[in-house]
């Protein structure tokens, strides 16, 4: 099954390119713990999933083409991404699947949504259609975009609505990058507010990544001194790949990966209710290449840390608060409230994966009381290691985890809105004050729903 | 890639423009070694085939065509001939052609009304035609940069008349104005009148104004000349100073077309303004990991339509010759950017209230450097309560010529109101006695009410900044958020 990706805006295009590179690096990397045949099956599935190979020639003869549609309102980011891909020698972007204009959206969501979006619609949807037709079987769309800028957020929100109209039965996942708390775009909270409230109507799931958290991972876990956007994007790509690379539901008897983790299966298990569609990812281990050689992992150790990361809502394994304990919903002790989930998806990759004990993630007190206890946590696994890690685990979680950040965004935007600062810039492109109020109301509802789990 | 057109008006505007084009060519030449006409170059220049009588535009194609003849995307306007003629005779003469020039012979006599009402009307069609021609040669016109002084007659008068013309004819194209404000000791007696009358227009018609002040530029030049190694031999070297690279100063023209011997007295000061323009547009022209297009500047820095006056600073003023870059030196650049003596107007943003601030970086700087410095400086700067995180950053990977990295800050800061109130005081001093007013009212179309309206507009603007500043330092409670009924 294949996934068609849309990369929108500078951030979207950078992350998309990084993801394809990471995926191939992993696929063609060392995999000594699995049989050759298994590894071949894995590689085939990876290629099928993310790349189109014209004439279905031998793997080594035809350079794979990413199943991607690139959209940006100015040409520089797309040109750079295409060049990087070509230089890698491993893959390229398909020809003619790039849509760019000459003038950017200028950090203005309204410029992207009300002006550029409608102008781009026809051409972009043609490209999407063309890309979809190249797939034998398509499992859904994955949209990469940022929340802060104008193009990623505005055009991204608009194009997602178009996707929903044209492909009412396909699964649409939006991978959104939340900007640094300070210092990227001043109107970022407005842009994020408008984007999230619109995506909440049209998308099936919002996979949220926060630059601040990824920055910490680069600094503390990977030991990078001068962190660049490329480093940030690499970590994001790594996290995404750890979810998107082939893996099978535990207990499934299919020999190959052919019938494994489609976006659709993933979303069915993790988004059980349309009111709750905010997803986050937690990975373990994450370390620099140098450190891997000196580290050993056990499944029990990894999963114990991962579980604590979940309940203490930590973005990485360093500095987890071990004081946070799960308590039953009846007791009213003063202990810190743990992070409650709707559903979790645990992905395990590596040696002896069958020995991993995942009971810690199945406890019903981790979850909202109304979730049926057999639907709370799915476990998918593969003995094939991921990206140099002998053993690694990823938790895709639908929980309260992103609510704090969301709450901050809404709070700051509301403060600004109370002074009507910057609002004239949006009105200029056709948005009204009521549109802001509607978006505020929508997101306050989401915050409330999650907070009351 | 978008294009911009520079409209330079009056003596000051044309002199700054001259420096801008020289340094812009120098910057592109240092990047573009193969002499091809590429996208970055196209934002300010056209590539033309001069064998035709009406030089034909050579389309950019895929950015691999050889440069034939470069023509600046500029319109030069002056109501006397001297400066423009000098420009044409100089080494930059080839960059312009006669259809881009609009001149008269008699000058505006330091009278805004003559410039705005008389010449503005008289040349309106010719100017429109000229700008339209320049606009038609753009693929996607993003921005006009209008350069003029505030104190004289032509710059302030015709310049602001061009501005209102642009807002009528090209409402979708951004209008950035670089305006040189007169210092307190200005030799033009009517300069307060001209400035206040012009400001009324700027407040109404510009998207963004970058005020610069002669005195501030002069002080920066002085600071640099003290740090530079002595030019004459025999002068004793003072320890450490020899480490400064003379070519790297923001006032230097080395590597440009104009020879050192032909340097004019204001060139050093004008080079600073030219660098301001280059650094502001670099992220829109060159690649970088966090691009800032010109429309993002107004989007992020202008919270209310009329408060569009931005205080700018350039750092470092010069580079040291030793090429090691300890983080300490990088951090110093950030600190300097907020100090009083690096601002391009005489103002002190650090002790006033920030509405928003942009950091435009070039060269060897990573996002983590920016974050570290924002964290470090945040506590010493006061931001308005609804914009505590009012930082916009841009990273352009191409450094300025001669320097490993640079920082341009653009701040929307209430300190600008002091510049305005000084101006107002000087205006009122003259206006109380109605001194020189008759020179203005003699001009057709000029009404007395223009004076009072302009004064009113300036007062309102100052009040708005003042009103925002009263909240400075106070803890403001968060506004009650929407409640969801359960």
JSON list of N, CA and C in Angstrom, two decimals, chain A residues 348-378:
[
{"chain": "A", "resi": 348, "resn": "UNK", "atom": "N", "xyz": [7.43, -1.65, 18.15]},
{"chain": "A", "resi": 348, "resn": "UNK", "atom": "CA", "xyz": [8.70, -2.19, 18.61]},
{"chain": "A", "resi": 348, "resn": "UNK", "atom": "C", "xyz": [9.48, -2.73, 17.43]},
{"chain": "A", "resi": 349, "resn": "UNK", "atom": "N", "xyz": [10.76, -2.41, 17.40]},
{"chain": "A", "resi": 349, "resn": "UNK", "atom": "CA", "xyz": [11.59, -2.88, 16.29]},
{"chain": "A", "resi": 349, "resn": "UNK", "atom": "C", "xyz": [12.91, -3.39, 16.84]},
{"chain": "A", "resi": 350, "resn": "UNK", "atom": "N", "xyz": [13.28, -4.59, 16.47]},
{"chain": "A", "resi": 350, "resn": "UNK", "atom": "CA", "xyz": [14.61, -5.06, 16.85]},
{"chain": "A", "resi": 350, "resn": "UNK", "atom": "C", "xyz": [14.62, -6.50, 17.34]},
{"chain": "A", "resi": 351, "resn": "UNK", "atom": "N", "xyz": [15.78, -6.83, 17.84]},
{"chain": "A", "resi": 351, "resn": "UNK", "atom": "CA", "xyz": [16.08, -8.20, 18.26]},
{"chain": "A", "resi": 351, "resn": "UNK", "atom": "C", "xyz": [15.17, -8.66, 19.39]},
{"chain": "A", "resi": 352, "resn": "UNK", "atom": "N", "xyz": [14.82, -9.92, 19.37]},
{"chain": "A", "resi": 352, "resn": "UNK", "atom": "CA", "xyz": [14.05, -10.55, 20.45]},
{"chain": "A", "resi": 352, "resn": "UNK", "atom": "C", "xyz": [12.78, -9.78, 20.77]},
{"chain": "A", "resi": 353, "resn": "UNK", "atom": "N", "xyz": [12.16, -9.24, 19.75]},
{"chain": "A", "resi": 353, "resn": "UNK", "atom": "CA", "xyz": [11.03, -8.37, 20.01]},
{"chain": "A", "resi": 353, "resn": "UNK", "atom": "C", "xyz": [9.87, -9.15, 20.64]},
{"chain": "A", "resi": 354, "resn": "UNK", "atom": "N", "xyz": [9.88, -10.48, 20.45]},
{"chain": "A", "resi": 354, "resn": "UNK", "atom": "CA", "xyz": [8.80, -11.27, 21.01]},
{"chain": "A", "resi": 354, "resn": "UNK", "atom": "C", "xyz": [8.85, -11.39, 22.52]},
{"chain": "A", "resi": 355, "resn": "UNK", "atom": "N", "xyz": [10.03, -11.09, 23.07]},
{"chain": "A", "resi": 355, "resn": "UNK", "atom": "CA", "xyz": [10.16, -11.22, 24.52]},
{"chain": "A", "resi": 355, "resn": "UNK", "atom": "C", "xyz": [9.71, -9.97, 25.27]},
{"chain": "A", "resi": 356, "resn": "UNK", "atom": "N", "xyz": [9.42, -8.91, 24.52]},
{"chain": "A", "resi": 356, "resn": "UNK", "atom": "CA", "xyz": [9.06, -7.66, 25.19]},
{"chain": "A", "resi": 356, "resn": "UNK", "atom": "C", "xyz": [7.73, -7.79, 25.92]},
{"chain": "A", "resi": 357, "resn": "UNK", "atom": "N", "xyz": [7.71, -7.29, 27.12]},
{"chain": "A", "resi": 357, "resn": "UNK", "atom": "CA", "xyz": [6.50, -7.33, 27.92]},
{"chain": "A", "resi": 357, "resn": "UNK", "atom": "C", "xyz": [5.83, -5.96, 27.89]},
{"chain": "A", "resi": 358, "resn": "UNK", "atom": "N", "xyz": [4.64, -5.90, 27.31]},
{"chain": "A", "resi": 358, "resn": "UNK", "atom": "CA", "xyz": [4.01, -4.60, 27.10]},
{"chain": "A", "resi": 358, "resn": "UNK", "atom": "C", "xyz": [2.82, -4.36, 28.04]},
{"chain": "A", "resi": 359, "resn": "UNK", "atom": "N", "xyz": [2.72, -5.15, 29.07]},
{"chain": "A", "resi": 359, "resn": "UNK", "atom": "CA", "xyz": [1.57, -5.04, 29.97]},
{"chain": "A", "resi": 359, "resn": "UNK", "atom": "C", "xyz": [1.44, -3.64, 30.57]},
{"chain": "A", "resi": 360, "resn": "UNK", "atom": "N", "xyz": [2.58, -3.00, 30.81]},
{"chain": "A", "resi": 360, "resn": "UNK", "atom": "CA", "xyz": [2.57, -1.67, 31.43]},
{"chain": "A", "resi": 360, "resn": "UNK", "atom": "C", "xyz": [1.74, -0.65, 30.66]},
{"chain": "A", "resi": 361, "resn": "UNK", "atom": "N", "xyz": [1.56, -0.87, 29.36]},
{"chain": "A", "resi": 361, "resn": "UNK", "atom": "CA", "xyz": [0.81, 0.08, 28.54]},
{"chain": "A", "resi": 361, "resn": "UNK", "atom": "C", "xyz": [-0.67, -0.27, 28.45]},
{"chain": "A", "resi": 362, "resn": "UNK", "atom": "N", "xyz": [-1.02, -1.43, 29.02]},
{"chain": "A", "resi": 362, "resn": "UNK", "atom": "CA", "xyz": [-2.41, -1.89, 28.88]},
{"chain": "A", "resi": 362, "resn": "UNK", "atom": "C", "xyz": [-3.26, -1.54, 30.09]},
{"chain": "A", "resi": 363, "resn": "UNK", "atom": "N", "xyz": [-2.64, -1.02, 31.14]},
{"chain": "A", "resi": 363, "resn": "UNK", "atom": "CA", "xyz": [-3.41, -0.74, 32.36]},
{"chain": "A", "resi": 363, "resn": "UNK", "atom": "C", "xyz": [-4.50, 0.27, 32.08]},
{"chain": "A", "resi": 364, "resn": "UNK", "atom": "N", "xyz": [-5.67, -0.02, 32.55]},
{"chain": "A", "resi": 364, "resn": "UNK", "atom": "CA", "xyz": [-6.81, 0.83, 32.19]},
{"chain": "A", "resi": 364, "resn": "UNK", "atom": "C", "xyz": [-6.74, 2.20, 32.86]},
{"chain": "A", "resi": 365, "resn": "UNK", "atom": "N", "xyz": [-6.00, 2.30, 33.98]},
{"chain": "A", "resi": 365, "resn": "UNK", "atom": "CA", "xyz": [-5.98, 3.61, 34.64]},
{"chain": "A", "resi": 365, "resn": "UNK", "atom": "C", "xyz": [-5.12, 4.62, 33.88]},
{"chain": "A", "resi": 366, "resn": "UNK", "atom": "N", "xyz": [-4.41, 4.19, 32.85]},
{"chain": "A", "resi": 366, "resn": "UNK", "atom": "CA", "xyz": [-3.69, 5.15, 32.01]},
{"chain": "A", "resi": 366, "resn": "UNK", "atom": "C", "xyz": [-4.65, 5.89, 31.08]},
{"chain": "A", "resi": 367, "resn": "UNK", "atom": "N", "xyz": [-5.85, 5.35, 30.95]},
{"chain": "A", "resi": 367, "resn": "UNK", "atom": "CA", "xyz": [-6.73, 5.81, 29.89]},
{"chain": "A", "resi": 367, "resn": "UNK", "atom": "C", "xyz": [-8.00, 6.44, 30.44]},
{"chain": "A", "resi": 368, "resn": "UNK", "atom": "N", "xyz": [-8.68, 7.16, 29.57]},
{"chain": "A", "resi": 368, "resn": "UNK", "atom": "CA", "xyz": [-9.97, 7.72, 29.95]},
{"chain": "A", "resi": 368, "resn": "UNK", "atom": "C", "xyz": [-10.91, 6.57, 30.29]},
{"chain": "A", "resi": 369, "resn": "UNK", "atom": "N", "xyz": [-11.76, 6.77, 31.29]},
{"chain": "A", "resi": 369, "resn": "UNK", "atom": "CA", "xyz": [-12.56, 5.65, 31.78]},
{"chain": "A", "resi": 369, "resn": "UNK", "atom": "C", "xyz": [-13.52, 5.08, 30.74]},
{"chain": "A", "resi": 370, "resn": "UNK", "atom": "N", "xyz": [-13.91, 5.88, 29.76]},
{"chain": "A", "resi": 370, "resn": "UNK", "atom": "CA", "xyz": [-14.90, 5.38, 28.81]},
{"chain": "A", "resi": 370, "resn": "UNK", "atom": "C", "xyz": [-14.31, 4.56, 27.67]},
{"chain": "A", "resi": 371, "resn": "UNK", "atom": "N", "xyz": [-12.98, 4.47, 27.61]},
{"chain": "A", "resi": 371, "resn": "UNK", "atom": "CA", "xyz": [-12.37, 3.70, 26.52]},
{"chain": "A", "resi": 371, "resn": "UNK", "atom": "C", "xyz": [-12.42, 2.22, 26.89]},
{"chain": "A", "resi": 372, "resn": "UNK", "atom": "N", "xyz": [-12.95, 1.38, 25.99]},
{"chain": "A", "resi": 372, "resn": "UNK", "atom": "CA", "xyz": [-13.00, -0.05, 26.30]},
{"chain": "A", "resi": 372, "resn": "UNK", "atom": "C", "xyz": [-11.59, -0.60, 26.49]},
{"chain": "A", "resi": 373, "resn": "UNK", "atom": "N", "xyz": [-11.41, -1.43, 27.48]},
{"chain": "A", "resi": 373, "resn": "UNK", "atom": "CA", "xyz": [-10.05, -1.80, 27.88]},
{"chain": "A", "resi": 373, "resn": "UNK", "atom": "C", "xyz": [-9.33, -2.64, 26.82]},
{"chain": "A", "resi": 374, "resn": "UNK", "atom": "N", "xyz": [-10.06, -3.24, 25.89]},
{"chain": "A", "resi": 374, "resn": "UNK", "atom": "CA", "xyz": [-9.35, -4.02, 24.88]},
{"chain": "A", "resi": 374, "resn": "UNK", "atom": "C", "xyz": [-8.92, -3.15, 23.70]},
{"chain": "A", "resi": 375, "resn": "UNK", "atom": "N", "xyz": [-9.30, -1.88, 23.73]},
{"chain": "A", "resi": 375, "resn": "UNK", "atom": "CA", "xyz": [-8.97, -1.02, 22.59]},
{"chain": "A", "resi": 375, "resn": "UNK", "atom": "C", "xyz": [-7.92, 0.03, 22.93]},
{"chain": "A", "resi": 376, "resn": "UNK", "atom": "N", "xyz": [-7.35, -0.07, 24.11]},
{"chain": "A", "resi": 376, "resn": "UNK", "atom": "CA", "xyz": [-6.51, 1.04, 24.54]},
{"chain": "A", "resi": 376, "resn": "UNK", "atom": "C", "xyz": [-5.14, 1.07, 23.88]},
{"chain": "A", "resi": 377, "resn": "UNK", "atom": "N", "xyz": [-4.50, -0.05, 23.79]},
{"chain": "A", "resi": 377, "resn": "UNK", "atom": "CA", "xyz": [-3.13, -0.02, 23.28]},
{"chain": "A", "resi": 377, "resn": "UNK", "atom": "C", "xyz": [-2.89, -1.14, 22.28]},
{"chain": "A", "resi": 378, "resn": "UNK", "atom": "N", "xyz": [-2.53, -0.80, 21.08]},
{"chain": "A", "resi": 378, "resn": "UNK", "atom": "CA", "xyz": [-2.17, -1.81, 20.10]},
{"chain": "A", "resi": 378, "resn": "UNK", "atom": "C", "xyz": [-0.65, -1.91, 20.07]}
]
